[in-house]
N, CA, C and O atoms as a printed pandas DataFrame, in Angstrom:
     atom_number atom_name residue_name chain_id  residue_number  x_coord  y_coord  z_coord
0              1         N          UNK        A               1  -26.268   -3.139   50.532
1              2        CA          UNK        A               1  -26.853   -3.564   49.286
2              3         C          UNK        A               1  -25.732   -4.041   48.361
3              4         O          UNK        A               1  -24.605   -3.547   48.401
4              5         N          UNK        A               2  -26.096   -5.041   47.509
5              6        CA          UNK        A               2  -25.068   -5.507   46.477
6              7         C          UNK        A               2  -25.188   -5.431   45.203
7              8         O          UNK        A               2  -26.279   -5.906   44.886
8              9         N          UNK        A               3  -24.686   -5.118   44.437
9             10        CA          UNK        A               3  -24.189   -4.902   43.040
10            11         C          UNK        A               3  -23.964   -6.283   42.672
11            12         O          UNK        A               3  -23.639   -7.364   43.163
12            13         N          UNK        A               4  -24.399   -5.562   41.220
13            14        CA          UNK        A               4  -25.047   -6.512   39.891
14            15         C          UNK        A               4  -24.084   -6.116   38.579
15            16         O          UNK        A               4  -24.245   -5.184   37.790
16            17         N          UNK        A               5  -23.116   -7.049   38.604
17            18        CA          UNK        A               5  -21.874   -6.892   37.432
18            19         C          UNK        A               5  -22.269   -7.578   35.787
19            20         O          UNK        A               5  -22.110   -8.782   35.587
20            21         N          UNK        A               6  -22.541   -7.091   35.215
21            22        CA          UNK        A               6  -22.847   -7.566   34.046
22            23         C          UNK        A               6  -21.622   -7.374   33.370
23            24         O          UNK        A               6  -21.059   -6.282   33.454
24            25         N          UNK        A               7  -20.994   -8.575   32.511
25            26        CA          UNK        A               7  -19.551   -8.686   31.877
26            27         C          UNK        A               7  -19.952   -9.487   30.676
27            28         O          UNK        A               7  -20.196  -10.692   30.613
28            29         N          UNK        A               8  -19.974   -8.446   29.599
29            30        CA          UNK        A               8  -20.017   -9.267   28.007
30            31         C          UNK        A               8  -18.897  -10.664   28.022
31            32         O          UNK        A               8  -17.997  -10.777   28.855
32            33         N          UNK        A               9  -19.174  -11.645   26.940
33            34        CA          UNK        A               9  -17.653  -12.619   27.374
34            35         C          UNK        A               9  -16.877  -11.882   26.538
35            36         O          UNK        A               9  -17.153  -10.802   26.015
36            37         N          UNK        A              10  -15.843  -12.563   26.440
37            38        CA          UNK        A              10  -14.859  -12.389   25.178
38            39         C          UNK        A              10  -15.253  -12.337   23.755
39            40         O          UNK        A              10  -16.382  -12.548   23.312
40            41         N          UNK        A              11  -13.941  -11.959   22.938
41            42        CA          UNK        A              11  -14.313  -12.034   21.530
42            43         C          UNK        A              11  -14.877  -13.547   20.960
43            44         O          UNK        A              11  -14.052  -14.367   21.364
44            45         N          UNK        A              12  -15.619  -14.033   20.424
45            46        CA          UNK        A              12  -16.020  -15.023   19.906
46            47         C          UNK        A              12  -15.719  -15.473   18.657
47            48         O          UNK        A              12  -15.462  -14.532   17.906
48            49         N          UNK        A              13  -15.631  -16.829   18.000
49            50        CA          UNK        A              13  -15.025  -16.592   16.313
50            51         C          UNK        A              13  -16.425  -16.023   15.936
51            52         O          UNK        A              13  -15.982  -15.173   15.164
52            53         N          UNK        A              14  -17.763  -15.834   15.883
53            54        CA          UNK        A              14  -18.621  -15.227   14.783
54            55         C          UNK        A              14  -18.407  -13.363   15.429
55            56         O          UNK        A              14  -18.937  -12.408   14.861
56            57         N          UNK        A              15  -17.473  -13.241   16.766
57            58        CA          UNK        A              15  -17.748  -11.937   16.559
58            59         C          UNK        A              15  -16.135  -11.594   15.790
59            60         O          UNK        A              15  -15.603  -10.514   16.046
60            61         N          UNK        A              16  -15.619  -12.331   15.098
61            62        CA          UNK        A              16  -14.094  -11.810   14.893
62            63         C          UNK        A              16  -14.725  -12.028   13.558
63            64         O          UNK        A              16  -14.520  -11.085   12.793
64            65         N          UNK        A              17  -15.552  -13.165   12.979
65            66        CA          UNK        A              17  -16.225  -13.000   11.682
66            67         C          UNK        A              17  -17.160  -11.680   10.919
67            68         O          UNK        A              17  -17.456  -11.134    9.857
68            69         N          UNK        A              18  -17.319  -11.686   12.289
69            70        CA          UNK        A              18  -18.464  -10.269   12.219
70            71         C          UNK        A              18  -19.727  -10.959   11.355
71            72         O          UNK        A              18  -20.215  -10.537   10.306
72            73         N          UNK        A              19  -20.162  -12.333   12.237
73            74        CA          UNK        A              19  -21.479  -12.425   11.854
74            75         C          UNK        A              19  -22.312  -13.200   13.252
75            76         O          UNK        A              19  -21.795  -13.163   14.368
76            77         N          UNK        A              20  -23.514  -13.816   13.025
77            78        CA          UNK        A              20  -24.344  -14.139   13.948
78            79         C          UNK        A              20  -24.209  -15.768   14.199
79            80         O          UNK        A              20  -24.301  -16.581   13.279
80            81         N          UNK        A              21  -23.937  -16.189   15.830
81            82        CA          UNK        A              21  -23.874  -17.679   15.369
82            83         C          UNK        A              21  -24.857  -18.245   16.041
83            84         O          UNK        A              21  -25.035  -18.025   17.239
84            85         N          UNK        A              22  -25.717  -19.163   15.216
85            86        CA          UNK        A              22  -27.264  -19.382   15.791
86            87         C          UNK        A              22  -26.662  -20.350   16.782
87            88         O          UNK        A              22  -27.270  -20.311   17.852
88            89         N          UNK        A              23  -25.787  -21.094   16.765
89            90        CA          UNK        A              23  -24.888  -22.039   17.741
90            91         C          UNK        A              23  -24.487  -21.572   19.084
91            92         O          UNK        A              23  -23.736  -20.600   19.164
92            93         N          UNK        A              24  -24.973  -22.251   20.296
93            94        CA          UNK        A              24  -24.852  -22.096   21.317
94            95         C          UNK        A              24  -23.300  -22.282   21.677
95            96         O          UNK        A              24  -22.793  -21.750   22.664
96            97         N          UNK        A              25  -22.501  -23.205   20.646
97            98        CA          UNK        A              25  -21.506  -23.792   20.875
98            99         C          UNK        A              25  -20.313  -23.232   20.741
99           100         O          UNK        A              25  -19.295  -23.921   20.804
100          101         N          UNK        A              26  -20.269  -21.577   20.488
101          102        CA          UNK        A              26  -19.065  -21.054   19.350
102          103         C          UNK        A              26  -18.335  -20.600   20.248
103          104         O          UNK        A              26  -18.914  -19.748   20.922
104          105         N          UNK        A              27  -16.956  -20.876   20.647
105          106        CA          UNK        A              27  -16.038  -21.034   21.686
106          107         C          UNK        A              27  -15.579  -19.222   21.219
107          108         O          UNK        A              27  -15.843  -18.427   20.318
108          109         N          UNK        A              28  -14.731  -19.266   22.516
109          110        CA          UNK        A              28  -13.858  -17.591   22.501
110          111         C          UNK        A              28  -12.482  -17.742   21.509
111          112         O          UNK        A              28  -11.816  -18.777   21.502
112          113         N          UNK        A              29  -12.208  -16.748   20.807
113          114        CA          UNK        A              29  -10.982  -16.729   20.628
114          115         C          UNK        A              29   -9.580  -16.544   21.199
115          116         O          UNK        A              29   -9.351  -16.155   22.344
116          117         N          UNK        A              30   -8.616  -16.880   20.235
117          118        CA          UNK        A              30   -7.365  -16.945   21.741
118          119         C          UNK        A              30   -7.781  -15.003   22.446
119          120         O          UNK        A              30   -7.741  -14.639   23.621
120          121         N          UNK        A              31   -8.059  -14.347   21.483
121          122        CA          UNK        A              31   -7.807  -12.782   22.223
122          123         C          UNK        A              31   -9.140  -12.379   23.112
123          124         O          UNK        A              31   -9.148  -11.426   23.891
124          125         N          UNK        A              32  -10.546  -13.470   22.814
125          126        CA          UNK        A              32  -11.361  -13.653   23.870
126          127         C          UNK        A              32  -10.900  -14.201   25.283
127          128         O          UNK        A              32  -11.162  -13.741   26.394
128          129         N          UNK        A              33  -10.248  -15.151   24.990
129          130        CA          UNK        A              33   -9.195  -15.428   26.593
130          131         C          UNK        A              33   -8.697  -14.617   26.793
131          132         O          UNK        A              33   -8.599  -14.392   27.999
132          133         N          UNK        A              34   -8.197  -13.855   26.089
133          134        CA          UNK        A              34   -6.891  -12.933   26.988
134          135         C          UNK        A              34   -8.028  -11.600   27.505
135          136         O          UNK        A              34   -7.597  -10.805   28.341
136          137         N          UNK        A              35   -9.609  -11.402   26.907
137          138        CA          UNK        A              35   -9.886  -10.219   27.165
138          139         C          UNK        A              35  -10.664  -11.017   28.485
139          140         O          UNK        A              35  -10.940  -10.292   29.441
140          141         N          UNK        A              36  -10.994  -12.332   28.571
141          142        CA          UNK        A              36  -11.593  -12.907   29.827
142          143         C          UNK        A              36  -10.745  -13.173   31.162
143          144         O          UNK        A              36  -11.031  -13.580   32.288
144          145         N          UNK        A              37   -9.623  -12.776   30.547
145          146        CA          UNK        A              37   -8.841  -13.254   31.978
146          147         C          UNK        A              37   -8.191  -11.403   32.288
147          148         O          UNK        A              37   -7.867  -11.201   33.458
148          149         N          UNK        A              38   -8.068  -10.491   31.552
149          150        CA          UNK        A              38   -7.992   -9.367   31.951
150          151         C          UNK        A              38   -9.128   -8.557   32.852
151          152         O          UNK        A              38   -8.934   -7.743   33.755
152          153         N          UNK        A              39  -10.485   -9.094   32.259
153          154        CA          UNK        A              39  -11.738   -8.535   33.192
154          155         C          UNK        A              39  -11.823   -9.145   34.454
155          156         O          UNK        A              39  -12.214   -8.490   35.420
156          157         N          UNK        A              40  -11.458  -10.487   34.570
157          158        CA          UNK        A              40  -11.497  -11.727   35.915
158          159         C          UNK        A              40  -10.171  -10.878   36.647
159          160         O          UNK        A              40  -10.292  -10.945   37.870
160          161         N          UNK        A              41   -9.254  -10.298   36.338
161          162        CA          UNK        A              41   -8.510   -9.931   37.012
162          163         C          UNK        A              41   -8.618   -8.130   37.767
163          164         O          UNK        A              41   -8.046   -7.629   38.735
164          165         N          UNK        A              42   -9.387   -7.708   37.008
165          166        CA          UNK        A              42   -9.860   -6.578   37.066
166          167         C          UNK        A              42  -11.126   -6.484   38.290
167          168         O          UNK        A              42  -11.245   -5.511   39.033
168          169         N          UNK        A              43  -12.088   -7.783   38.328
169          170        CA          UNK        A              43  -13.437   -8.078   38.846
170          171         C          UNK        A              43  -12.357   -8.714   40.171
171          172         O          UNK        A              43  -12.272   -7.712   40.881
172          173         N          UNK        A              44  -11.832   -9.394   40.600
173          174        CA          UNK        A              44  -10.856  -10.011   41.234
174          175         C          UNK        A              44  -10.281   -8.440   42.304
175          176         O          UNK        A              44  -10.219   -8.422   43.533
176          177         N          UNK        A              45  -10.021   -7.568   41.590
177          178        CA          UNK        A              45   -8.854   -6.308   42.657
178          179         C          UNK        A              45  -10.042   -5.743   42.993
179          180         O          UNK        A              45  -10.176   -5.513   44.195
180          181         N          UNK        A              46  -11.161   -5.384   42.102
181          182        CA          UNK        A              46  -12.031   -4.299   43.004
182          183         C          UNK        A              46  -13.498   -4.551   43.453
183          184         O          UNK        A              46  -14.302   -3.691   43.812
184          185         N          UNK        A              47  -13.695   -5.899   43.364
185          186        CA          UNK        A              47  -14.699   -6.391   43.735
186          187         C          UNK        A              47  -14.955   -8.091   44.879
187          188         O          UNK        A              47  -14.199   -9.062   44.911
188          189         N          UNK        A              48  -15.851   -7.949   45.416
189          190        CA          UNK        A              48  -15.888   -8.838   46.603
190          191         C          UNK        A              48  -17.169   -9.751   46.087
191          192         O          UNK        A              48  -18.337   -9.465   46.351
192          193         N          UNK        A              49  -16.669  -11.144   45.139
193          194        CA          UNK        A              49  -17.971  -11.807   44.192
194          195         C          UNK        A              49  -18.624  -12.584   44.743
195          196         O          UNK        A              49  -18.154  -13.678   44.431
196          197         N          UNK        A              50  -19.609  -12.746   45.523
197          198        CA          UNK        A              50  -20.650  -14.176   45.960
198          199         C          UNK        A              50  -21.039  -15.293   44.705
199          200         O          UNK        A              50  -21.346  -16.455   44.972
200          201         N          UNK        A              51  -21.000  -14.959   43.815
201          202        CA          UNK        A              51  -21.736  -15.977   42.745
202          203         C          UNK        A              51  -21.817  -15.617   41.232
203          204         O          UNK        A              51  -22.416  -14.624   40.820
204          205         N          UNK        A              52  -21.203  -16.454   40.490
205          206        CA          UNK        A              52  -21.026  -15.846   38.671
206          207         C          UNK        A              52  -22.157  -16.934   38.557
207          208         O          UNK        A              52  -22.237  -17.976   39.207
208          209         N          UNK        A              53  -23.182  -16.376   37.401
209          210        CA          UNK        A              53  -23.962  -16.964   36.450
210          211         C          UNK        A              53  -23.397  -16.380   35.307
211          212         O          UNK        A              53  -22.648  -15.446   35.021
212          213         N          UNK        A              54  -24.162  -17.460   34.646
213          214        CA          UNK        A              54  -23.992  -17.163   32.671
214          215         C          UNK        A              54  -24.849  -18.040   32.124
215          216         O          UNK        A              54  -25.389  -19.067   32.535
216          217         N          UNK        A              55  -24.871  -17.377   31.016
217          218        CA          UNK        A              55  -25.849  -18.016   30.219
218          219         C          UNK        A              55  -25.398  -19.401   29.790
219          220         O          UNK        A              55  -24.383  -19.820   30.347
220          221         N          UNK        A              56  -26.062  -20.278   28.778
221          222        CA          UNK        A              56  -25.684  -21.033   28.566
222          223         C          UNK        A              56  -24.506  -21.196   27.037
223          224         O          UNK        A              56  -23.879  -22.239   26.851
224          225         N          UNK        A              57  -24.446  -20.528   26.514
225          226        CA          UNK        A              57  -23.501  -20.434   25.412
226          227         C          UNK        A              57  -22.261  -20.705   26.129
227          228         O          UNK        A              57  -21.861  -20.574   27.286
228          229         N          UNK        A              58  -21.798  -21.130   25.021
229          230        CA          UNK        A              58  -19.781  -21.479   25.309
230          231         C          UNK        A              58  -18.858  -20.545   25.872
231          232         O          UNK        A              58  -17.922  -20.573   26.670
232          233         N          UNK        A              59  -19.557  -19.572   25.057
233          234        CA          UNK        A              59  -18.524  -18.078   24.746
234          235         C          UNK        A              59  -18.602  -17.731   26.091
235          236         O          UNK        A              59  -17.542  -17.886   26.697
236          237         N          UNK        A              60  -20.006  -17.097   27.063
237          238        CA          UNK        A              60  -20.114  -16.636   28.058
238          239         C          UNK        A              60  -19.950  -17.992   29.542
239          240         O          UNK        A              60  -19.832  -17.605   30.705
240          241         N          UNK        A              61  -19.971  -19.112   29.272
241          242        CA          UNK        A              61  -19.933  -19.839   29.739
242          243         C          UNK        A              61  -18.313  -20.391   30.569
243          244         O          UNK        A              61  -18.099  -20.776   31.719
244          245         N          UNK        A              62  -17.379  -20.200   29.357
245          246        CA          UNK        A              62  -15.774  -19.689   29.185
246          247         C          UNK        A              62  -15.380  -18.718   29.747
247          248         O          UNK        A              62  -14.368  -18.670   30.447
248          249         N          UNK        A              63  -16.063  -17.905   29.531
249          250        CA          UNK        A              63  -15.351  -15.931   30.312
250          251         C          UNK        A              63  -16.142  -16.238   31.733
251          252         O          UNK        A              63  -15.549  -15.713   32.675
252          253         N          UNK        A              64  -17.268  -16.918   32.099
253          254        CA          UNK        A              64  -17.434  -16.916   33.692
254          255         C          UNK        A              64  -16.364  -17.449   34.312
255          256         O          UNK        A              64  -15.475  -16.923   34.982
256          257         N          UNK        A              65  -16.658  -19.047   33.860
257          258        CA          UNK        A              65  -15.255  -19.981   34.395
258          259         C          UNK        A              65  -14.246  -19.213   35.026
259          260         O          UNK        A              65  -13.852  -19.282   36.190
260          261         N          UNK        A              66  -13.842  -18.396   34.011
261          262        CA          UNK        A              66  -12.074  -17.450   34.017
262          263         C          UNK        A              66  -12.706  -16.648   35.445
263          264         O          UNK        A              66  -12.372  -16.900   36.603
264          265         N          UNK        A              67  -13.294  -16.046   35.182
265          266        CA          UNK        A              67  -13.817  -14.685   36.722
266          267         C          UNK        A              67  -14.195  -15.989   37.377
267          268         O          UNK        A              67  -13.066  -16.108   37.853
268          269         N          UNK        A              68  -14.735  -16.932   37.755
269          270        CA          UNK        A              68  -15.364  -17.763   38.354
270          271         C          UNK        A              68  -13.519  -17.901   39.565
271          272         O          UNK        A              68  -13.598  -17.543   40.741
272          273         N          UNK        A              69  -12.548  -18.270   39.169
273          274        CA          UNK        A              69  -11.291  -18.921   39.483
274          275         C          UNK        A              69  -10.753  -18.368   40.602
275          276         O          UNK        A              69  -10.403  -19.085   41.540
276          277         N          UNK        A              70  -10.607  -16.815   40.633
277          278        CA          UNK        A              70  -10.277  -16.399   42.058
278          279         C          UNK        A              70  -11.007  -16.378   42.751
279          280         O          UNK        A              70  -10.505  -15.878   43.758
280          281         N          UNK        A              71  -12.403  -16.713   42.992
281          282        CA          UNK        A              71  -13.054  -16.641   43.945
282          283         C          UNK        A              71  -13.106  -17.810   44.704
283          284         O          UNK        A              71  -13.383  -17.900   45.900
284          285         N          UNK        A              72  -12.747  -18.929   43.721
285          286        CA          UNK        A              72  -13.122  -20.162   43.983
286          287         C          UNK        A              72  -14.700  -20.587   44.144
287          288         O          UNK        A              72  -15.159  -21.222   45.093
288          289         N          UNK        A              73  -15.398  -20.118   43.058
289          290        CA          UNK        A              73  -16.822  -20.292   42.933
290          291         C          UNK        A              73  -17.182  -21.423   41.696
291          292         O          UNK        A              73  -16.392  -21.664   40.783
292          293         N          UNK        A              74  -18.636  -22.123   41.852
293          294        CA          UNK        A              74  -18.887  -22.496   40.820
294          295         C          UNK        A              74  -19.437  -21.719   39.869
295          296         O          UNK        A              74  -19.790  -20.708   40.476
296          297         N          UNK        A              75  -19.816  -21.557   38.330
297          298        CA          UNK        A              75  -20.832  -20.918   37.271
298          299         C          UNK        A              75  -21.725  -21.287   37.499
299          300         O          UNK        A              75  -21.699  -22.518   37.469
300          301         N          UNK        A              76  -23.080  -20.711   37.868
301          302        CA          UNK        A              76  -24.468  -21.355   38.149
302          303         C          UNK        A              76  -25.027  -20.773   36.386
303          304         O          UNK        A              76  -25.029  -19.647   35.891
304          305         N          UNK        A              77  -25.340  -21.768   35.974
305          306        CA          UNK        A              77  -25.837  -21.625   34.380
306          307         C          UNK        A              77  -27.625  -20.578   34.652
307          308         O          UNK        A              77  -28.598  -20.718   35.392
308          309         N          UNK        A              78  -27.363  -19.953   33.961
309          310        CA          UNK        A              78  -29.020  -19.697   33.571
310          311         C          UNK        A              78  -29.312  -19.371   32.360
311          312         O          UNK        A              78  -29.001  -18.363   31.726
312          313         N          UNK        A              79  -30.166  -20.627   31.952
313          314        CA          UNK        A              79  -30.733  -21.145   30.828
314          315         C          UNK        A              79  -31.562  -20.244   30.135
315          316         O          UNK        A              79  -31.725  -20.192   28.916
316          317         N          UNK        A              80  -32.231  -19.318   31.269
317          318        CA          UNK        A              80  -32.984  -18.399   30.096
318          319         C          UNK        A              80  -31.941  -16.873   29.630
319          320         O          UNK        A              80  -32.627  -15.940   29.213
320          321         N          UNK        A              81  -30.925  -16.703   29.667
321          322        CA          UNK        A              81  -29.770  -15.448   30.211
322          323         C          UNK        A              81  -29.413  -15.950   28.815
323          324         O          UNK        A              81  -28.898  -17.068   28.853
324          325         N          UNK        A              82  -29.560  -15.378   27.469
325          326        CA          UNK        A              82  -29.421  -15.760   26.374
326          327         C          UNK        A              82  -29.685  -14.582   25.560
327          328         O          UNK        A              82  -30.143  -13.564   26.078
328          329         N          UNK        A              83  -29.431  -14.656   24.350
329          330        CA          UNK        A              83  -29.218  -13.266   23.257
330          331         C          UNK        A              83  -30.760  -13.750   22.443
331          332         O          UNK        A              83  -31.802  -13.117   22.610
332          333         N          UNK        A              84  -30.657  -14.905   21.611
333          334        CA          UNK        A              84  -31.894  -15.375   20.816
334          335         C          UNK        A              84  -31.035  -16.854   20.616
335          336         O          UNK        A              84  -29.825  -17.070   20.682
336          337         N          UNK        A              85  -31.988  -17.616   20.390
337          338        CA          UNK        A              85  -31.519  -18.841   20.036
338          339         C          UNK        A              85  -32.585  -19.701   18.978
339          340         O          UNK        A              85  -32.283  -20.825   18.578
């Protein structure tokens, strides 16, 4: 049987604002990269990945990519995998 990894993305600018961004578009911050490429490296040593989805936002869209890289996989988007919009 296989396991089901759920990975928040990185910090975002409305979460470093500490507010809500109705924008699908709101990219990671530099310390969201660094927390997306510490989990991709982490998901990378103790796990064996068939396939990253993400939602469609930037933020989570960005932190797959990063875990997406050692596997050499594509991000399969899913459109309904969303907070509120």
């Amino acid at each position: 049987m296989g396991r089901l990894l759920l990975i928040r993305h990185g910090e975002s600018e409305g979460n470093r604002e500490r507010i809500f961004t109705p924008s699908g578009e709101t990219p990671l911050t530099a310390l969201g990269l660094e927390q997306a490429h510490a989990v991709a490296a982490r998901v990378a040593r103790d796990f064996h990945v068939r396939r990253v989805g993400s939602s469609p936002f930037q933020r989570a869209r960005q932190t797959a990519e990063i875990i997406a890289v050692p596997f050499d996989l594509p991000v399969a988007i899913e459109p309904d995998l969303r907070e509120r919009y």
